[in-house]
JSON list of C-alpha atoms in Angstrom, two decimals:
[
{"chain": "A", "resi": 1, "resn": "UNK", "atom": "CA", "xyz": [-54.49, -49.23, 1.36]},
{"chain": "A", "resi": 2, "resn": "UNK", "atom": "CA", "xyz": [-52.74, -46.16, 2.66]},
{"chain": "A", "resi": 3, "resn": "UNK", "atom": "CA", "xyz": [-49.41, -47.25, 1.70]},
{"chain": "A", "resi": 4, "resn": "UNK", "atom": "CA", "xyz": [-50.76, -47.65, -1.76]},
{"chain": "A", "resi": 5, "resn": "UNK", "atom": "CA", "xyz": [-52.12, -44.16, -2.21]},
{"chain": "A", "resi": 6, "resn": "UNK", "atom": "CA", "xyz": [-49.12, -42.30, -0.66]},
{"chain": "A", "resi": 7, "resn": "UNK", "atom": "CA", "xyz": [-46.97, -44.41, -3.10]},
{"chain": "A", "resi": 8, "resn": "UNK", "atom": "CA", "xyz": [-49.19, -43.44, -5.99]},
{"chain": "A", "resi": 9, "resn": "UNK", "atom": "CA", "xyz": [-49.34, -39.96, -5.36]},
{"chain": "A", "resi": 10, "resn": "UNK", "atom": "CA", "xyz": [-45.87, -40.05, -5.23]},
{"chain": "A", "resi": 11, "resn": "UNK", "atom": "CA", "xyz": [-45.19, -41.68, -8.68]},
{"chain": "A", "resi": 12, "resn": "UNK", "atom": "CA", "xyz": [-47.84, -39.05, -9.97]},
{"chain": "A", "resi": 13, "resn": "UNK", "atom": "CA", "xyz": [-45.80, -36.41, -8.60]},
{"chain": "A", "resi": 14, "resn": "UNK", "atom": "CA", "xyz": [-42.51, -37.61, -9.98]},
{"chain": "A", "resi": 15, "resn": "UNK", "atom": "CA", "xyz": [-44.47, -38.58, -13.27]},
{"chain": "A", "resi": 16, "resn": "UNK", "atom": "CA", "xyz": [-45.75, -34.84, -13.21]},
{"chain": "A", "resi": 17, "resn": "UNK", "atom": "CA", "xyz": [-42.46, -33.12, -12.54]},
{"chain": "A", "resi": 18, "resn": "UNK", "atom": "CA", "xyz": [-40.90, -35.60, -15.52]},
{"chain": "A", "resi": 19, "resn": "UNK", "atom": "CA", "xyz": [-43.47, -34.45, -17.68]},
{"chain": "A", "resi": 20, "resn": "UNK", "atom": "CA", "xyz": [-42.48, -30.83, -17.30]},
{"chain": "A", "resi": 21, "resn": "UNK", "atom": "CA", "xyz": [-39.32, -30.96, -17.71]},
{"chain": "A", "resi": 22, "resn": "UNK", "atom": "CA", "xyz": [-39.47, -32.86, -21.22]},
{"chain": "A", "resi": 23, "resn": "UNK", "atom": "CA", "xyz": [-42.32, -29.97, -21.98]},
{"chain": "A", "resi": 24, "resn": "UNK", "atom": "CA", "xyz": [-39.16, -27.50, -21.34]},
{"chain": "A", "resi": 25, "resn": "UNK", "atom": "CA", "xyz": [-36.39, -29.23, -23.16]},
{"chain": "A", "resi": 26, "resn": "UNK", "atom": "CA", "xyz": [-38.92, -29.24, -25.90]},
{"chain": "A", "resi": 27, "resn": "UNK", "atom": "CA", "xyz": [-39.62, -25.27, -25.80]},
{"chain": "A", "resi": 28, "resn": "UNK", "atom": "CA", "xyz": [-35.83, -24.45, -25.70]},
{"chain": "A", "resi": 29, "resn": "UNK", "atom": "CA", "xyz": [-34.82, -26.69, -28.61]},
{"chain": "A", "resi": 30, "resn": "UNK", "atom": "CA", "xyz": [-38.03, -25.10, -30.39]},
{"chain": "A", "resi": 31, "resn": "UNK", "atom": "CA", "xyz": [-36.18, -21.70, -29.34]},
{"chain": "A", "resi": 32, "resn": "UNK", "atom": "CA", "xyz": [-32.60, -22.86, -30.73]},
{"chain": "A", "resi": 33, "resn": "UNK", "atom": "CA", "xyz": [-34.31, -24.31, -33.50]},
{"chain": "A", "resi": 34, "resn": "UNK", "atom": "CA", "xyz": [-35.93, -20.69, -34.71]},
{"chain": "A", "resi": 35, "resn": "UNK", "atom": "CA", "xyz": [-33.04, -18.64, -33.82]},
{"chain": "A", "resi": 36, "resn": "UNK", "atom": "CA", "xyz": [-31.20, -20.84, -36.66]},
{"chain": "A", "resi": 37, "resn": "UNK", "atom": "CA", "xyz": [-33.72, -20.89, -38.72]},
{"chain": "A", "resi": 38, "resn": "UNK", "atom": "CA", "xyz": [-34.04, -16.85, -38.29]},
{"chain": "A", "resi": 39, "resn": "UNK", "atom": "CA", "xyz": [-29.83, -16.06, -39.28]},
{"chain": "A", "resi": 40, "resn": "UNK", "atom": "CA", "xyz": [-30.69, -18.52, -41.91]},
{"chain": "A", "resi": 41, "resn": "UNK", "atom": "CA", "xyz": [-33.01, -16.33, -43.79]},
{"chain": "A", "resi": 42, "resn": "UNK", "atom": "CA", "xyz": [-31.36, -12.91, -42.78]},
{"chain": "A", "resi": 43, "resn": "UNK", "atom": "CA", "xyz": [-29.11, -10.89, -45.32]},
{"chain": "A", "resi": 44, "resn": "UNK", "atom": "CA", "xyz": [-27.29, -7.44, -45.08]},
{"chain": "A", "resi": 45, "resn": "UNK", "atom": "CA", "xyz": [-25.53, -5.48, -46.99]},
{"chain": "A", "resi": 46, "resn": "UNK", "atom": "CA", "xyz": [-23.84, -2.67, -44.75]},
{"chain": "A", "resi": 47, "resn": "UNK", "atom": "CA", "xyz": [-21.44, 0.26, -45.33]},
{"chain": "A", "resi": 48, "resn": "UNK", "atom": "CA", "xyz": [-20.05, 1.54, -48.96]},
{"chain": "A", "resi": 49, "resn": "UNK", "atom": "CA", "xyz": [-16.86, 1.25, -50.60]},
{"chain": "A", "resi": 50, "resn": "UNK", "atom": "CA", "xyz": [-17.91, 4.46, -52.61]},
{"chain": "A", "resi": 51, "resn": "UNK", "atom": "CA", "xyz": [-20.60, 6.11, -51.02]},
{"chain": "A", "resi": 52, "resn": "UNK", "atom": "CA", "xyz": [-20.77, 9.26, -53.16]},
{"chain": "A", "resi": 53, "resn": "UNK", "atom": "CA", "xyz": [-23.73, 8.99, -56.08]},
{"chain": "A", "resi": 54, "resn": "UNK", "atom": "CA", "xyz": [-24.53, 10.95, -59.15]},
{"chain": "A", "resi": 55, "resn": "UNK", "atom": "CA", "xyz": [-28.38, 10.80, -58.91]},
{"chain": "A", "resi": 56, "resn": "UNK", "atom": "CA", "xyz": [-30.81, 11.40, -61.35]},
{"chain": "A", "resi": 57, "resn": "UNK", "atom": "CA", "xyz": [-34.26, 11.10, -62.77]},
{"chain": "A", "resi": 58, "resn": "UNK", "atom": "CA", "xyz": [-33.71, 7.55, -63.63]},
{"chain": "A", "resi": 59, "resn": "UNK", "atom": "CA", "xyz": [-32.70, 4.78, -60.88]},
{"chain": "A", "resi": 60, "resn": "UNK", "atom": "CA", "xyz": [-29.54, 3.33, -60.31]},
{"chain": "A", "resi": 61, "resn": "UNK", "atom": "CA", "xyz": [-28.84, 0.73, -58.19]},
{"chain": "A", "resi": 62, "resn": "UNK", "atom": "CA", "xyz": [-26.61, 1.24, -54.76]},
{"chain": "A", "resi": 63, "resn": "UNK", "atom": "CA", "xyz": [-23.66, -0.67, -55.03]},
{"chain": "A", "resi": 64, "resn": "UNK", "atom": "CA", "xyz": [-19.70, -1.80, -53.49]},
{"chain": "A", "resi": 65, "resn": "UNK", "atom": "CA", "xyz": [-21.62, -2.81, -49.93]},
{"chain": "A", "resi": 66, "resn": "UNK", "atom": "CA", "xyz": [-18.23, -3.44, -47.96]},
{"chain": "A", "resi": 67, "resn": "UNK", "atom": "CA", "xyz": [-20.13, -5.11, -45.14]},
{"chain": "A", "resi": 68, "resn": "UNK", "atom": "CA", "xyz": [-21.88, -8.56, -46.31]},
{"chain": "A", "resi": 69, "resn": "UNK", "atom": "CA", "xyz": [-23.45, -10.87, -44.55]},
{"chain": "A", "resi": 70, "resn": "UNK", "atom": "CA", "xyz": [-25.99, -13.83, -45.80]},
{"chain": "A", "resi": 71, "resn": "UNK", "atom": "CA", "xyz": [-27.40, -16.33, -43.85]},
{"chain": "A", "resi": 72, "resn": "UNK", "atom": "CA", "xyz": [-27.17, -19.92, -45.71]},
{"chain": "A", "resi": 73, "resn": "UNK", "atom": "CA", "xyz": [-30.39, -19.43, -47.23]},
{"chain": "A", "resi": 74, "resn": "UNK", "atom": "CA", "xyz": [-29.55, -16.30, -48.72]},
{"chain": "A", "resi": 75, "resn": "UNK", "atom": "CA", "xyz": [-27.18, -15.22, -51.34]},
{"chain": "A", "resi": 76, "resn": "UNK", "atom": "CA", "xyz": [-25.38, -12.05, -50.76]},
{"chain": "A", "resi": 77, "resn": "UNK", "atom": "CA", "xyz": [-23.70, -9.87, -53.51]},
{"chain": "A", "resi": 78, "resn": "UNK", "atom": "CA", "xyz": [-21.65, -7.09, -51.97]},
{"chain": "A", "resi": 79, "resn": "UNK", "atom": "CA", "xyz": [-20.64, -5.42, -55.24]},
{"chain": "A", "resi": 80, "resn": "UNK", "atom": "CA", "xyz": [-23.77, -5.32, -57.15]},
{"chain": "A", "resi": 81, "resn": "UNK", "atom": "CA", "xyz": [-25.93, -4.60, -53.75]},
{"chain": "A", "resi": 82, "resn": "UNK", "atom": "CA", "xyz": [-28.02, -7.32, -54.52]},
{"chain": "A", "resi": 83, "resn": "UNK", "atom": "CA", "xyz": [-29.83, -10.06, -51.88]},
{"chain": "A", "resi": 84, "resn": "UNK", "atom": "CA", "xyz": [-31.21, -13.21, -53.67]},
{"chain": "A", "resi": 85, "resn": "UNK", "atom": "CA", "xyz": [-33.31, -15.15, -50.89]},
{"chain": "A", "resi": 86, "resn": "UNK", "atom": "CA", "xyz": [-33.49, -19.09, -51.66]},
{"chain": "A", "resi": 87, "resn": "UNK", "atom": "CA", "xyz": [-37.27, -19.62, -51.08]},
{"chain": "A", "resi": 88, "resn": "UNK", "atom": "CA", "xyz": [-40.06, -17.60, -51.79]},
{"chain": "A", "resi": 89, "resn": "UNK", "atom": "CA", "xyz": [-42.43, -16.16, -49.10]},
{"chain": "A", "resi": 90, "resn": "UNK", "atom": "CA", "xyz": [-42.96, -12.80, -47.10]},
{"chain": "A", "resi": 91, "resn": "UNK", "atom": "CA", "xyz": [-39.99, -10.90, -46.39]},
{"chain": "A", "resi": 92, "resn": "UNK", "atom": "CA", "xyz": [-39.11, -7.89, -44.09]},
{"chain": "A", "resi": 93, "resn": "UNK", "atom": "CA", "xyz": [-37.20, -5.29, -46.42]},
{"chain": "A", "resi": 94, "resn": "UNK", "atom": "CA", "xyz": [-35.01, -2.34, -44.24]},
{"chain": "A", "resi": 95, "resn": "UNK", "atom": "CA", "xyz": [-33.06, 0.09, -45.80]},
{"chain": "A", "resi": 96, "resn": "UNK", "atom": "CA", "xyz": [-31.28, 2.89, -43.20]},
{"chain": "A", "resi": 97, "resn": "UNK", "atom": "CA", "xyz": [-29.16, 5.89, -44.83]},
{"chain": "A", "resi": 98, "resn": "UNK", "atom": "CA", "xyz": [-27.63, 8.76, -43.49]},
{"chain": "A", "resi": 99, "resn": "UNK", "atom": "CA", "xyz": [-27.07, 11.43, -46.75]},
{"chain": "A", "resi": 100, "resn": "UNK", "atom": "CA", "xyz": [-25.15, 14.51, -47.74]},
{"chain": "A", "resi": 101, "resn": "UNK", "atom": "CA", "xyz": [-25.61, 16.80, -50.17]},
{"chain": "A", "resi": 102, "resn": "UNK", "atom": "CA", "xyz": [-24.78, 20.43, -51.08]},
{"chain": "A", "resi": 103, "resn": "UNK", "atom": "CA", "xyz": [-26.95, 23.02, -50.29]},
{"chain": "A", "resi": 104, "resn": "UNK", "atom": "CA", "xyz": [-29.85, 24.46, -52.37]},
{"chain": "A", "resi": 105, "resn": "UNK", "atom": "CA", "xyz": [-32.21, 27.26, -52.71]},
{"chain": "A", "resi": 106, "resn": "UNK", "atom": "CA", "xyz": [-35.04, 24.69, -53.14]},
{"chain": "A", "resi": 107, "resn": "UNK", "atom": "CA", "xyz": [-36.43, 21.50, -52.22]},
{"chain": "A", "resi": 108, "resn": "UNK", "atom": "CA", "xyz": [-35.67, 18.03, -53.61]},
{"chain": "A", "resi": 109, "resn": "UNK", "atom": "CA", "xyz": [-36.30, 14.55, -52.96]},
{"chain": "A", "resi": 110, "resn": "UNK", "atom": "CA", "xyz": [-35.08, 11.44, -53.18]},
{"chain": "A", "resi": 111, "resn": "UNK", "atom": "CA", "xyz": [-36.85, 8.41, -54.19]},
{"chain": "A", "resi": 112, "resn": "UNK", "atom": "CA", "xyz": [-35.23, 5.14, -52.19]},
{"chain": "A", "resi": 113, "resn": "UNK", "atom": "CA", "xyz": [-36.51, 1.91, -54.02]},
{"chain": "A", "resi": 114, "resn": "UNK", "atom": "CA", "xyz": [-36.96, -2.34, -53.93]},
{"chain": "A", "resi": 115, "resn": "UNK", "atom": "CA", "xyz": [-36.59, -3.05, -57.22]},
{"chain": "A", "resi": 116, "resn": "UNK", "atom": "CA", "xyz": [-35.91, -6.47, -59.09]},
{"chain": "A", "resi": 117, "resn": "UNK", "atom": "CA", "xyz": [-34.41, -5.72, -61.88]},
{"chain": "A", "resi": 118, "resn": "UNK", "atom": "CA", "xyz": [-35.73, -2.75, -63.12]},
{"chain": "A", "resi": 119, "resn": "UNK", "atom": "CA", "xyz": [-39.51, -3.25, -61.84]},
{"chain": "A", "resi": 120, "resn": "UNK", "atom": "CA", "xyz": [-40.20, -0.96, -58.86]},
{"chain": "A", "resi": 121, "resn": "UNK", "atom": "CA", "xyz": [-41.61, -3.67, -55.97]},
{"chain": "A", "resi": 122, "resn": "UNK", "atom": "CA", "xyz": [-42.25, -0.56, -53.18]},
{"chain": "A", "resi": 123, "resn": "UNK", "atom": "CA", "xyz": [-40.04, 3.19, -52.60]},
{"chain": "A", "resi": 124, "resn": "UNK", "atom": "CA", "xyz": [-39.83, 5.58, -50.12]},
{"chain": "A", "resi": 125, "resn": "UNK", "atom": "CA", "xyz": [-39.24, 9.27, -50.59]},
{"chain": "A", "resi": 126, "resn": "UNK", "atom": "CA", "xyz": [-36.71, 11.58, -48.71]},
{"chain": "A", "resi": 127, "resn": "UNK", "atom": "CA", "xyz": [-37.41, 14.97, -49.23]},
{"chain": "A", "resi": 128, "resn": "UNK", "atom": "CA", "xyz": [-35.07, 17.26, -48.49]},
{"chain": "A", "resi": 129, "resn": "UNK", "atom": "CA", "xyz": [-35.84, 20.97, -47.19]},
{"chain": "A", "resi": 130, "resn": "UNK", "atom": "CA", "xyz": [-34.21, 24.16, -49.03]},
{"chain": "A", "resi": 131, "resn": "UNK", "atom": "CA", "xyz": [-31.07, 24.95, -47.47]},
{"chain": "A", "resi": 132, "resn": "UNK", "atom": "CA", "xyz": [-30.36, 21.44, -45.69]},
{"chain": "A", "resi": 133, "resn": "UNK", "atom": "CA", "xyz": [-27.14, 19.78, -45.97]},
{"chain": "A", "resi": 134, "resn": "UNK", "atom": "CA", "xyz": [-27.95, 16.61, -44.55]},
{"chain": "A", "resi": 135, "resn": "UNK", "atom": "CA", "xyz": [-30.96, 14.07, -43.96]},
{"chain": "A", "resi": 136, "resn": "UNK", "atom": "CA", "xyz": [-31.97, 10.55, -43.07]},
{"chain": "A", "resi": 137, "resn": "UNK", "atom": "CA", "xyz": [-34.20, 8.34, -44.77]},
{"chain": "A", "resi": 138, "resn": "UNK", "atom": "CA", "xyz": [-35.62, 4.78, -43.88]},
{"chain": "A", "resi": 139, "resn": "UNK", "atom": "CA", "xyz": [-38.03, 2.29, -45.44]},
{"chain": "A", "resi": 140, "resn": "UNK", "atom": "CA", "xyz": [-39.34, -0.70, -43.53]},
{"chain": "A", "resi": 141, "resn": "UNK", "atom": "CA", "xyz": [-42.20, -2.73, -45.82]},
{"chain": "A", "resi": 142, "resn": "UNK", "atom": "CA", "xyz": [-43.19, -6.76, -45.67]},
{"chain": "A", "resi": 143, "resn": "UNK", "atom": "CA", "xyz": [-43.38, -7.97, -49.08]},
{"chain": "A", "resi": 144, "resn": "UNK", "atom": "CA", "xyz": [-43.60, -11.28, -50.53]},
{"chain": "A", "resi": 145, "resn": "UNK", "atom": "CA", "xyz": [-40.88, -12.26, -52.66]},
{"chain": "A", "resi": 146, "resn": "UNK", "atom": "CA", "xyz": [-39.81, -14.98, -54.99]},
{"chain": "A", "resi": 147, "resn": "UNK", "atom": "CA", "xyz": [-36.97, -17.11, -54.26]},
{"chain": "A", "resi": 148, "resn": "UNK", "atom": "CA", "xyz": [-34.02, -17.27, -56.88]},
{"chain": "A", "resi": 149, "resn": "UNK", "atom": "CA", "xyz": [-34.56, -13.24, -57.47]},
{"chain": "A", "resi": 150, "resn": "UNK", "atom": "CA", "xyz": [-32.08, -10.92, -57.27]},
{"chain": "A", "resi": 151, "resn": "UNK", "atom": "CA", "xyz": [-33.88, -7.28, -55.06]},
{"chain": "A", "resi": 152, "resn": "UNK", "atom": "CA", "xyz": [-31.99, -4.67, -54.70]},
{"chain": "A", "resi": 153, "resn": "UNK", "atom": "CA", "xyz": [-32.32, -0.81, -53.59]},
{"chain": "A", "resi": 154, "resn": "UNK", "atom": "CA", "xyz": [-31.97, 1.74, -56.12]},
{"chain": "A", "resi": 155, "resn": "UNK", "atom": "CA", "xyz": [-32.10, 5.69, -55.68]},
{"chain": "A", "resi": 156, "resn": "UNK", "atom": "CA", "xyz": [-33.17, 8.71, -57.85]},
{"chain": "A", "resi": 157, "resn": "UNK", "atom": "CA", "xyz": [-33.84, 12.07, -57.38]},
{"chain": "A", "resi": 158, "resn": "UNK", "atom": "CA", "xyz": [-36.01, 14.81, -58.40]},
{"chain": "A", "resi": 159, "resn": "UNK", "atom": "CA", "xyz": [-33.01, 16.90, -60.39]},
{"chain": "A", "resi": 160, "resn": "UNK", "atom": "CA", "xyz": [-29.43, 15.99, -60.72]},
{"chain": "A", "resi": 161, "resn": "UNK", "atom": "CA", "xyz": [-27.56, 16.23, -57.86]},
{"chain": "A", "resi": 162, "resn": "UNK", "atom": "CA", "xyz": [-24.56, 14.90, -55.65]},
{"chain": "A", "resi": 163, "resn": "UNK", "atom": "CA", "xyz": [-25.12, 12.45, -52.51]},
{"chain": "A", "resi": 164, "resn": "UNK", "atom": "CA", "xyz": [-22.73, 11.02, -50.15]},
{"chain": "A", "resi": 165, "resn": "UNK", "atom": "CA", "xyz": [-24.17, 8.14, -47.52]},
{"chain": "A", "resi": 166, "resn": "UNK", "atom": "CA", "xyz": [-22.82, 8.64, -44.69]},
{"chain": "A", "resi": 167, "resn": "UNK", "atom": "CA", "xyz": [-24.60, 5.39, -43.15]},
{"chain": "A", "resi": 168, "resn": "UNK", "atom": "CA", "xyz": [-26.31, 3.08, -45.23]},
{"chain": "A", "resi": 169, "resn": "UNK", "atom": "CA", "xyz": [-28.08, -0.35, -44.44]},
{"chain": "A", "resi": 170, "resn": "UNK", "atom": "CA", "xyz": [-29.73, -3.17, -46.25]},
{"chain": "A", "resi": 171, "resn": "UNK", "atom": "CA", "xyz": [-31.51, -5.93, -45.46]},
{"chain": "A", "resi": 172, "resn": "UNK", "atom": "CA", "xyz": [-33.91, -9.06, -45.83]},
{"chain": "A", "resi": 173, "resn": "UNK", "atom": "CA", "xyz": [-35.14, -11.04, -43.10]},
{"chain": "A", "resi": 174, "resn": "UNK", "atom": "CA", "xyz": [-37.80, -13.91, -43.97]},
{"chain": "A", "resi": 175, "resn": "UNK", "atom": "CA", "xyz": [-40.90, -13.27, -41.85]},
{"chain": "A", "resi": 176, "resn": "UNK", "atom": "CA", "xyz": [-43.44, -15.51, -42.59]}
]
């Protein structure tokens, strides 16, 4: 009877140890599969072919992006700065700029926008101080969004004036 439980215990132990390693393989294909599935549903738009703007009171899209990429669930537009995800859900939205301007006696701002089409879906404001020459502005929102529609950012500001981005970055990432 000894020889039997020692040789159980044993096949236990191996069964055990066989167990856990499947449980592993399992977690890191899991991993692989979701770091696909993430680069699937990413899209940037990065740098500018023209990066000085005319703003004014009314919006206007940002556009010549000379840095594209789009996941395969995600369509990518480079000259008309627009990112059309494939399915709908909730989305993280990033936009980065770095922005010149000349120099004024008073304070402005700058209104950065989502927008599809021409509905506003959330904005940020930069506003710059009297004086300044240069400024940064970021906006980082989850929104839900609806697959097969273009988004895009679009700028205005609170007079007419000149802007140069020095940096600018924009992107979709599915989140949920």
């Amino acid at each position: 009877g000894l020889l039997i439980t020692a040789n159980t215990a044993n096949i236990l132990s191996n069964s055990n140890a066989i167990i856990n390693l499947v449980e592993d393989i399992v977690d890191i294909e899991e991993a692989q599969a979701n770091i696909v599935t993430s680069l699937s549903t990413f899209a940037v738009l990065n740098g500018q072919a023209t990066p000085a703007y005319s703003l004014t009171t009314i919006a206007q899209p940002l556009l010549g992006y000379s840095e594209p990429y789009a996941g395969s669930f995600m369509a990518v537009n480079s000259v008309s700065g627009i990112i059309t995800p494939t399915n709908s859900g909730y989305y993280q939205v990033t936009y980065t700029g770095d922005i010149s301007f000349v120099s004024s006696s008073s304070t402005r701002s700058i209104t950065l926008g989502l927008y599809n089409g021409t509905t506003i879906i959330a904005s940020s404001v930069i506003n710059m101080p009297r004086d300044s020459t240069r400024d940064t502005g970021s906006l980082v929102m989850i929104v839900p969004l609806i697959g097969g529609t273009p988004y895009s950012i679009q700028a205005l500001s609170s007079t007419n004036m000149g802007i140069t981005f020095n940096i600018l970055n924009y992107s979709i990432k599915l989140v949920g």
